[in-house]
Short mmCIF file of C-alpha atoms and ligand atoms in Angstrom, two decimals:
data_model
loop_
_atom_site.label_atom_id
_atom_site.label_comp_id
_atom_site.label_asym_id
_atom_site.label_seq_id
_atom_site.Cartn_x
_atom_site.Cartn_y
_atom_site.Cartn_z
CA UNK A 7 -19.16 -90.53 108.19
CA UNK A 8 -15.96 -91.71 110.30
CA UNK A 9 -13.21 -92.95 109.16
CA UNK A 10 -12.06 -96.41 110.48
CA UNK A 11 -10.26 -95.83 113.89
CA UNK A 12 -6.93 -98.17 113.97
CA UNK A 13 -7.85 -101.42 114.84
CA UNK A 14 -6.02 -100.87 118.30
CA UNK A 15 -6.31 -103.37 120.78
CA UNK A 16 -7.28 -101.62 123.59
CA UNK A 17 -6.06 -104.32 126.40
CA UNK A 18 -2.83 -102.91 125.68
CA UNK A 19 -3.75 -99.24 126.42
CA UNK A 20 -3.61 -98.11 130.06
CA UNK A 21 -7.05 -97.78 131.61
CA UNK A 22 -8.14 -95.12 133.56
CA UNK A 23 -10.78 -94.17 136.54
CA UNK A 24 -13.16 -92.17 134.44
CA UNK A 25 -14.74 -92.64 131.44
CA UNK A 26 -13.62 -91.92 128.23
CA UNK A 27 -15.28 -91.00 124.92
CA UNK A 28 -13.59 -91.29 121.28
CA UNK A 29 -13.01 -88.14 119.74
CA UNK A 30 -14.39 -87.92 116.37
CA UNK A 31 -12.23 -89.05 113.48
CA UNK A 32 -13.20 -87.40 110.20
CA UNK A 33 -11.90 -86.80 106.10
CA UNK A 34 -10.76 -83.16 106.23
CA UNK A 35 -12.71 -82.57 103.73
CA UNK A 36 -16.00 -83.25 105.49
CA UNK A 37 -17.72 -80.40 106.53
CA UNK A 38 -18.51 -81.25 109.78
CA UNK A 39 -14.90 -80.51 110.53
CA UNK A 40 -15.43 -77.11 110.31
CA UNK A 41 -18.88 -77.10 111.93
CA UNK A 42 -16.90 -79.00 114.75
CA UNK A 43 -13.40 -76.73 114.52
CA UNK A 44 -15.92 -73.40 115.50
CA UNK A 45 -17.55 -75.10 118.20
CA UNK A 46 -13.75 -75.38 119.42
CA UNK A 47 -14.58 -78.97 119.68
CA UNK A 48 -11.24 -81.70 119.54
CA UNK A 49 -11.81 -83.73 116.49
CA UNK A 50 -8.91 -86.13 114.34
CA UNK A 51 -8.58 -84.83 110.79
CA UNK A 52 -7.56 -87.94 108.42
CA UNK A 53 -6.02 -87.58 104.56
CA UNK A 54 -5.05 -83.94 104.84
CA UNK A 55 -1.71 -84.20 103.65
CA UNK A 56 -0.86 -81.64 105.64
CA UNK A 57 2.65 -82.97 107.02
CA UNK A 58 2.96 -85.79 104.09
CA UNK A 59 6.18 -84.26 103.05
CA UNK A 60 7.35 -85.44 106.39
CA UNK A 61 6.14 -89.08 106.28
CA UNK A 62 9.54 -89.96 105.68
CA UNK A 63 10.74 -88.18 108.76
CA UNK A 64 12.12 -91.33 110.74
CA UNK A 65 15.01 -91.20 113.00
CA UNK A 66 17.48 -92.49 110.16
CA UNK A 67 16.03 -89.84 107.82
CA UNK A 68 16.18 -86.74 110.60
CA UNK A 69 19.72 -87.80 111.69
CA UNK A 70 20.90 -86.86 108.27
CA UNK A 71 18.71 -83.93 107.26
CA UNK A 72 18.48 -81.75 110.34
CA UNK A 73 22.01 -80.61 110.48
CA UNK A 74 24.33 -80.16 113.22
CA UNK A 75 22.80 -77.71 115.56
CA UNK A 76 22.27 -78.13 119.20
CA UNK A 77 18.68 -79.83 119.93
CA UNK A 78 16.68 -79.17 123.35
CA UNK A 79 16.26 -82.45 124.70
CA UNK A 80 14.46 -83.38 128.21
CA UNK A 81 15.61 -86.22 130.32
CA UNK A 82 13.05 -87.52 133.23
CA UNK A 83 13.85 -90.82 135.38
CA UNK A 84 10.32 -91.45 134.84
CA UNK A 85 7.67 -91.54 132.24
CA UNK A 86 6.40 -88.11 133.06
CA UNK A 87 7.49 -84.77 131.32
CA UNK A 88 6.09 -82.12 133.64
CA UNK A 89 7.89 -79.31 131.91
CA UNK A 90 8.72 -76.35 134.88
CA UNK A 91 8.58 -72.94 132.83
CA UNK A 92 12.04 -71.25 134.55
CA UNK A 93 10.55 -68.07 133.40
CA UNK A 94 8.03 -68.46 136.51
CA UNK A 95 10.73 -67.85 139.39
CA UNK A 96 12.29 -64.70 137.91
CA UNK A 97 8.37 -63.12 137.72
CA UNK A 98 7.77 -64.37 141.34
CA UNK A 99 11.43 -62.37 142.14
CA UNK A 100 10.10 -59.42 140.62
CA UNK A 101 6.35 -59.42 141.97
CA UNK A 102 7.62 -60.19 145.40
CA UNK A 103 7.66 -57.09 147.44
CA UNK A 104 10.62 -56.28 149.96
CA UNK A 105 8.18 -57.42 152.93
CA UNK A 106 7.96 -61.12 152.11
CA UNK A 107 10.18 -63.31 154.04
CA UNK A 108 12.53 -64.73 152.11
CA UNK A 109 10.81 -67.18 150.38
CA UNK A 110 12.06 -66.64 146.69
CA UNK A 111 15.13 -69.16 147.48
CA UNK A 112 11.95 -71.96 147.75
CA UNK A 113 12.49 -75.06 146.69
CA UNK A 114 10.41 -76.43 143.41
CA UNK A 115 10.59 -80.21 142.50
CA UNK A 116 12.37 -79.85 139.37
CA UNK A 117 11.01 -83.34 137.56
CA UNK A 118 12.46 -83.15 134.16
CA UNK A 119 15.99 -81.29 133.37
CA UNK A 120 16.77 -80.01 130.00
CA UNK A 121 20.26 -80.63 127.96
CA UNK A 122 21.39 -80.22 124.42
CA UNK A 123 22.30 -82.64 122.25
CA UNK A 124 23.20 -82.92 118.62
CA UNK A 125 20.43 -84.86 116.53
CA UNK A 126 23.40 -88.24 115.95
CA UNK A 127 23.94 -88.50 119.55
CA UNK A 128 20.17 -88.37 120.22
CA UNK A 129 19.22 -91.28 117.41
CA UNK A 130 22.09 -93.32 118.76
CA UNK A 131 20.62 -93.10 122.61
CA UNK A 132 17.58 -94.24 121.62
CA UNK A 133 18.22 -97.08 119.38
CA UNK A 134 20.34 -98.01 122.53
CA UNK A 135 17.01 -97.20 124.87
CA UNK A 136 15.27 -100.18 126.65
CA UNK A 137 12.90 -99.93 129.38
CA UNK A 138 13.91 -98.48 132.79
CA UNK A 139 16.97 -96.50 131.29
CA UNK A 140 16.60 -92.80 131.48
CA UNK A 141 14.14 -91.17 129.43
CA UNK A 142 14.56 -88.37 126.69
CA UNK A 143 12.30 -86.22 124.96
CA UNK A 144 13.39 -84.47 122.15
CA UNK A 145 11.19 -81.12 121.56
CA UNK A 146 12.05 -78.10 119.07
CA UNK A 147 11.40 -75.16 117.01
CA UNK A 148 11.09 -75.88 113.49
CA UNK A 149 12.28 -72.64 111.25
CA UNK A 150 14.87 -72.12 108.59
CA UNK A 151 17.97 -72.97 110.39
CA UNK A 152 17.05 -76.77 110.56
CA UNK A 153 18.62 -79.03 108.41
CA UNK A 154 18.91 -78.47 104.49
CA UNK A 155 16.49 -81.69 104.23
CA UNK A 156 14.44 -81.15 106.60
CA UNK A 157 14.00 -77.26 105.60
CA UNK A 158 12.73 -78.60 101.47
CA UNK A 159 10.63 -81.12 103.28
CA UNK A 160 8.84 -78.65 105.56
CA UNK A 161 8.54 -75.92 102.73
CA UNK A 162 6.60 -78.69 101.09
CA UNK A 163 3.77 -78.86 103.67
CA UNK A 164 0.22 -77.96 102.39
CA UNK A 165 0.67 -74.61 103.96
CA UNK A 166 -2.42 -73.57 101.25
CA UNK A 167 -5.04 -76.15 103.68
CA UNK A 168 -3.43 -74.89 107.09
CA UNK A 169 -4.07 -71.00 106.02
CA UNK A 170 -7.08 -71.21 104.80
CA UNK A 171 -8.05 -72.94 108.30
CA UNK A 172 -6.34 -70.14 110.21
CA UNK A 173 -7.84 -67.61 108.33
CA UNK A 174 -11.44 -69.04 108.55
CA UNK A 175 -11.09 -69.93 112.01
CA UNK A 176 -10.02 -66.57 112.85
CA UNK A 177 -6.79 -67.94 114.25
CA UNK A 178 -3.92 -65.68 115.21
CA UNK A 179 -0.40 -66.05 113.61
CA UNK A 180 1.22 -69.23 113.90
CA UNK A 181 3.98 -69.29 116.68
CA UNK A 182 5.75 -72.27 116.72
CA UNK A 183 6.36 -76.10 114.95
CA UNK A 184 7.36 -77.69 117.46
CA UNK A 185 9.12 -80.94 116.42
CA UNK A 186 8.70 -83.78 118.99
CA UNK A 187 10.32 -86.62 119.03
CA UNK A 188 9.70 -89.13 122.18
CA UNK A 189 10.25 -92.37 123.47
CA UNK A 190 7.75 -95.13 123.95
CA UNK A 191 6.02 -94.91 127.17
CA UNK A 192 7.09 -90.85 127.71
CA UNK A 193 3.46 -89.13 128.95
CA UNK A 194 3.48 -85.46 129.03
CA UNK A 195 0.70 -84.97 131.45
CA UNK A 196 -2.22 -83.45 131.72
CA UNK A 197 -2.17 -79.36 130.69
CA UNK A 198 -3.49 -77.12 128.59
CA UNK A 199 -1.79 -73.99 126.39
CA UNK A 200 -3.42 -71.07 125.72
CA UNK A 201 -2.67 -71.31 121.70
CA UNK A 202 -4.80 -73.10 118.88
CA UNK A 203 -3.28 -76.81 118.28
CA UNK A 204 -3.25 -78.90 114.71
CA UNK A 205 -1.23 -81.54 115.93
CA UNK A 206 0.26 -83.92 113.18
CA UNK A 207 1.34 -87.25 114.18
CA UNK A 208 4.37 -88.60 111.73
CA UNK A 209 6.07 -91.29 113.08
CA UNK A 210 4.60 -93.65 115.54
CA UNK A 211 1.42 -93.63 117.86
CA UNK A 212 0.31 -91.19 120.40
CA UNK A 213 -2.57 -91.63 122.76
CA UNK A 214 -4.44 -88.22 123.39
CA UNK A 215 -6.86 -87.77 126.52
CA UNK A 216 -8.38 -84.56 126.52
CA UNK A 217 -11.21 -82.68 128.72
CA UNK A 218 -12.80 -79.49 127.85
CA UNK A 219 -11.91 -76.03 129.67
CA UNK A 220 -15.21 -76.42 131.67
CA UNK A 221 -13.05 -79.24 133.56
CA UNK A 222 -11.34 -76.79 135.20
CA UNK A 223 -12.35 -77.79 138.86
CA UNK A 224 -11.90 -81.52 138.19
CA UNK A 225 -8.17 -80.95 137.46
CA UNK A 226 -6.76 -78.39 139.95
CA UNK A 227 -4.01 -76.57 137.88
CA UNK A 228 -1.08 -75.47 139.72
CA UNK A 229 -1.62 -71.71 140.63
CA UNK A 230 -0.81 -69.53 137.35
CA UNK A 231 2.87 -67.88 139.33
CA UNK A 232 4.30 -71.39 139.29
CA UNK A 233 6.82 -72.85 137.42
CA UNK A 234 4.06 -75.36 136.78
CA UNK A 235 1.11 -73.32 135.32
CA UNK A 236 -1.36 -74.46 133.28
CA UNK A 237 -0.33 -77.73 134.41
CA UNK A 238 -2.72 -79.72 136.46
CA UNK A 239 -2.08 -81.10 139.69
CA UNK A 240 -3.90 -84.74 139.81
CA UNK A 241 -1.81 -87.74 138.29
CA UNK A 242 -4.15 -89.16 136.12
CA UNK A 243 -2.25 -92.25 136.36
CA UNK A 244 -2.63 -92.10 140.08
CA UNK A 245 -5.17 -89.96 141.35
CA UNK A 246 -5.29 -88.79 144.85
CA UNK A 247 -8.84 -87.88 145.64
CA UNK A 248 -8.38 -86.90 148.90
CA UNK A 249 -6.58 -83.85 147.86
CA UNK A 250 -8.43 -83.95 144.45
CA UNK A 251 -12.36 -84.94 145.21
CA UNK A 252 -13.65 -83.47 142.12
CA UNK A 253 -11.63 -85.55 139.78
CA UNK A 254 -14.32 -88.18 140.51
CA UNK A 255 -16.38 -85.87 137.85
CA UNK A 256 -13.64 -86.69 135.21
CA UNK A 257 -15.48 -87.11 131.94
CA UNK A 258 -12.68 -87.46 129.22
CA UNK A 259 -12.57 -87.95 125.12
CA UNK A 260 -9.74 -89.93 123.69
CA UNK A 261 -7.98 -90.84 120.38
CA UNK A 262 -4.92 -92.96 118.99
CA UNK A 263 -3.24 -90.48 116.36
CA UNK A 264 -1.23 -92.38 113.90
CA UNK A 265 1.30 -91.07 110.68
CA UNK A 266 -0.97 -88.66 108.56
CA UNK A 267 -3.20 -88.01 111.47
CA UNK A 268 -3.84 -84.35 112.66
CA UNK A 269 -5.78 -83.68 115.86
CA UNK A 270 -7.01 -80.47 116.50
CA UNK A 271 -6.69 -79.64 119.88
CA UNK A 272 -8.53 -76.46 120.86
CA UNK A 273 -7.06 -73.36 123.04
CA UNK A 274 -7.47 -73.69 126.77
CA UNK A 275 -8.27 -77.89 126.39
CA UNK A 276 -6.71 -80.27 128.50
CA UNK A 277 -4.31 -83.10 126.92
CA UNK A 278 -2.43 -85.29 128.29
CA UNK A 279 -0.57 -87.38 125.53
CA UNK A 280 1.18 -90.21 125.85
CA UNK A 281 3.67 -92.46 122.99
CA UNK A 282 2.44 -95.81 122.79
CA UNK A 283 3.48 -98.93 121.22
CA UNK A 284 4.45 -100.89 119.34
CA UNK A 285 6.74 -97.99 117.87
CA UNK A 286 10.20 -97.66 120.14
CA UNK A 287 9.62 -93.67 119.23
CA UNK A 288 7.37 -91.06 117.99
CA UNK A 289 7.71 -88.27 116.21
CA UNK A 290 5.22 -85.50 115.86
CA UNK A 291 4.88 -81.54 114.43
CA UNK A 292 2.84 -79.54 116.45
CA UNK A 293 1.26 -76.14 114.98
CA UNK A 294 0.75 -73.56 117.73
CA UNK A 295 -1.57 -70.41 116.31
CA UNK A 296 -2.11 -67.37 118.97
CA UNK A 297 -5.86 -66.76 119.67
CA UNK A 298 -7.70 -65.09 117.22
CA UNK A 299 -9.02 -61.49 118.63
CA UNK A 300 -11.81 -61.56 121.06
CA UNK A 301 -15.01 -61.22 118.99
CA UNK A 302 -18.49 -60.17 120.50
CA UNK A 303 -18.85 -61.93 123.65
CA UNK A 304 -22.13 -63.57 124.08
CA UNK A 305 -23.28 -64.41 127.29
CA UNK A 306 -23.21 -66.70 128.92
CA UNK A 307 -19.85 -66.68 128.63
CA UNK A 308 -18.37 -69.87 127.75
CA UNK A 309 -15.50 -72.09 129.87
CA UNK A 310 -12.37 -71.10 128.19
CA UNK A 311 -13.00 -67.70 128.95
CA UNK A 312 -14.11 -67.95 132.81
CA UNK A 313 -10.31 -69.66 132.55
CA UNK A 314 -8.75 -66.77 130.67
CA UNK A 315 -10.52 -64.66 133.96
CA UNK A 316 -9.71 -66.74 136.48
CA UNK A 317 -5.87 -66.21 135.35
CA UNK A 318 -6.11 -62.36 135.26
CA UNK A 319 -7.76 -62.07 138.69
CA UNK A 320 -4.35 -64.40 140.12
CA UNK A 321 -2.01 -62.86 138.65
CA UNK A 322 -3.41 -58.98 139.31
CA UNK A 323 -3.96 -60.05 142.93
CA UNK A 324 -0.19 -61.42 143.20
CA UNK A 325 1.14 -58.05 141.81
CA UNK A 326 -1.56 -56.08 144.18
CA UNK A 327 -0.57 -58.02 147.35
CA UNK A 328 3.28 -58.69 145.53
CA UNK A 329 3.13 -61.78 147.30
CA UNK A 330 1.71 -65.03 145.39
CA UNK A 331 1.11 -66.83 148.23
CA UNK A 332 -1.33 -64.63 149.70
CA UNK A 333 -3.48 -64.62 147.00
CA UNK A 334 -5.23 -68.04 148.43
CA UNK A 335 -5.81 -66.64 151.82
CA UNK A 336 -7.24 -63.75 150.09
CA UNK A 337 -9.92 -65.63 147.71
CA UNK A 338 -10.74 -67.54 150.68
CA UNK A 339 -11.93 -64.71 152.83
CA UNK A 340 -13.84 -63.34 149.83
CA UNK A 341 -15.61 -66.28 149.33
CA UNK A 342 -15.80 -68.49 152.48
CA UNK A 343 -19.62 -68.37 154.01
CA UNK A 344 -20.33 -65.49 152.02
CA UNK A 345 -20.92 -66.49 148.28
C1 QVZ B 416 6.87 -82.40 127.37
C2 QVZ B 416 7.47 -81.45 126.36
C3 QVZ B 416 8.60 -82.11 125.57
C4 QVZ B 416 7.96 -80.19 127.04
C5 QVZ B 416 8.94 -80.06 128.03
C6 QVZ B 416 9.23 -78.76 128.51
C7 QVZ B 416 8.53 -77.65 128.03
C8 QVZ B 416 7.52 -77.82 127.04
C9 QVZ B 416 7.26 -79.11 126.59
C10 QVZ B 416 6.30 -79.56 125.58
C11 QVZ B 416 5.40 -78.81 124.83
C12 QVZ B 416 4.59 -79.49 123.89
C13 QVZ B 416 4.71 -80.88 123.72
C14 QVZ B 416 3.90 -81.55 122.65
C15 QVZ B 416 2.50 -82.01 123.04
C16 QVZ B 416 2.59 -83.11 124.08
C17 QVZ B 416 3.20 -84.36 123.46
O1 QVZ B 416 3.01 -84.60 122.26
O2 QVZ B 416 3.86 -85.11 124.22
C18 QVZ B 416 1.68 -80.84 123.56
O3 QVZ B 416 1.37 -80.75 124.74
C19 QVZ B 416 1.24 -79.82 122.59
O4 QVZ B 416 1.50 -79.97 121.38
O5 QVZ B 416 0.59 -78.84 123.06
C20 QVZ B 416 5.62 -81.61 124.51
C21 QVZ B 416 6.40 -80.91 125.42
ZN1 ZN B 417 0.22 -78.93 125.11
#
């Protein structure tokens, strides 16, 4: 059985070309969950408890518990976080053999810039935030130099339910808890990370749109050298199908994640996720686990692995050409009329 979804009213939610299906909301303690959690299948997990230490984590709580360190925060002038992984140009530098025109000095759109900012200066901004001013999204690492508070509080998860999912779903280690804490109206757009996601809403309302891996071609991510890998191309909010044609195939699922919620968003999906009203903010705790170790493969093989290929076979042709922008001419003459 399913729990109740939120009675949302659903004029108020954005609406979007292509359909959209509701992800399943269950108790974690229904087995289906697992059943569903194998398939790598997206599905809401209600009453686990699993961040209730945190349900007290509002802005007024954080402010005083998370000490005085120096928190990433991203600014945009719009609602759209397209995060630009710097990392990206210093591999192009190095792949980039001495026969390339100088091309490494091209210019990237660079949407959303990053700052610092202690957590009191933060909570101020955005009880002074009303719409059109400029956007900030708080984002980062949990671990044991937080706040005094906020370390007890986070000690105090049920670690004992998240490990014995890691360990049955063959999970790798856990990476990162990534504290988020965003505006109304922020969207991080559509991408998808290449870690296992239980994603724990705490504070506030997120909507979550997500398409499986097999989506690949309806989404046209940005090739996997640029700053914007694994990010897709097409503005869901606005999407250009001239350039994009096969986003008319968009078949999506969706879900409103509210405090106590976790959603379990599986390696290699797409999500976009957006912070809806009627909260001003929302605060969430991601929990990033590395892929478990590649078991038998059984053919045929399945989507999130033709993705995993896809990504070797760009990145070994941009190191065997070192040149990343011949690796499109090249695909095209291995494929064009002849496949
Ligand atoms: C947009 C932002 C702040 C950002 C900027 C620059 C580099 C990285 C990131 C980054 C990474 C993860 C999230 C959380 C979540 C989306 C959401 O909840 O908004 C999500 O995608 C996930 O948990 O996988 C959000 C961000
Ligand atoms: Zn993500």
């Amino acid at each position: 059985m399913t729990t109740e979804k939120p009675n949302w009213n659903q004029h108020d939610l954005r609406k979007y070309d292509f359909p959209l299906d509701d992800i399943p909301r269950l108790n974690c303690m229904d087995p289906q969950v697992d059943e569903l959690i194998r398939l790598k299948k997206p599905v809401v997990l209600t009453g686990s408890n699993l961040v209730g230490a945190a349900s007290k984590w509002n802005l007024d709580y954080l402010e005083e518990n998370m000490g005085n360190g120096d928190f990433t925060i991203f600014v945009s002038d719009r609602n759209q976080f397209k995060f630009f992984d710097e990392k990206k140009l210093a591999e192009i530098a190095s792949v980039t053999g001495a026969h390339v025109k100088d091309r490494s000095k091209k210019e990237y759109e660079r949407p959303a810039k990053s700052t610092t900012m202690k957590i009191r200066e933060f909570a101020r901004r955005v009880k002074e935030w009303k719409d059109g001013d400029e956007r900030m999204y708080l984002q980062q690492a949990l671990n044991s130099t937080s706040g005094a508070g906020v370390v007890q509080d986070f000690i105090r998860f049920r670690w004992d339910w998240v490990t014995v999912k890691q360990k049955l779903h063959n999970w790798g280690k856990l990476t990162y808890n990534l504290l988020l804490i965003g505006l109304e109206g922020n969207v991080t757009p559509c991408h998808y990370d290449e870690q296992e996601n239980l994603f724990a809403q705490i504070h506030g309302h997120k909507r979550c749109i997500l398409f499986p891996p097999e989506q690949f071609e309806c989404l046209y991510p940005h090739p996997v050298w640029h700053p914007h890998d694994r990010q897709s191309q097409v503005d869901l909010t606005d999407i250009d199908y001239s350039r994009f044609p096969k986003a008319q195939n968009l078949h999506g699922v969706e879900t409103v994640v509210g405090p106590g919620d976790v959603l379990y968003i599986p390696i290699y999906w797409w999500h976009h996720i957006e912070s809806v009203k009627p909260e001003k903010y929302s605060v969430s705790l991601n929990f990033w686990y590395k892929a478990g170790p590649v078991g038998q493969v059984e053919y045929p093989i399945k989507g999130y692995q033709k993705v995993a290929i896809m990504r070797n076979v760009e990145k070994m042709l941009a190191e065997a050409m070192q040149d990343p922008e011949e690796v499109g001419t090249l695909l095209r003459t291995m494929v064009n009329g002849r496949f």
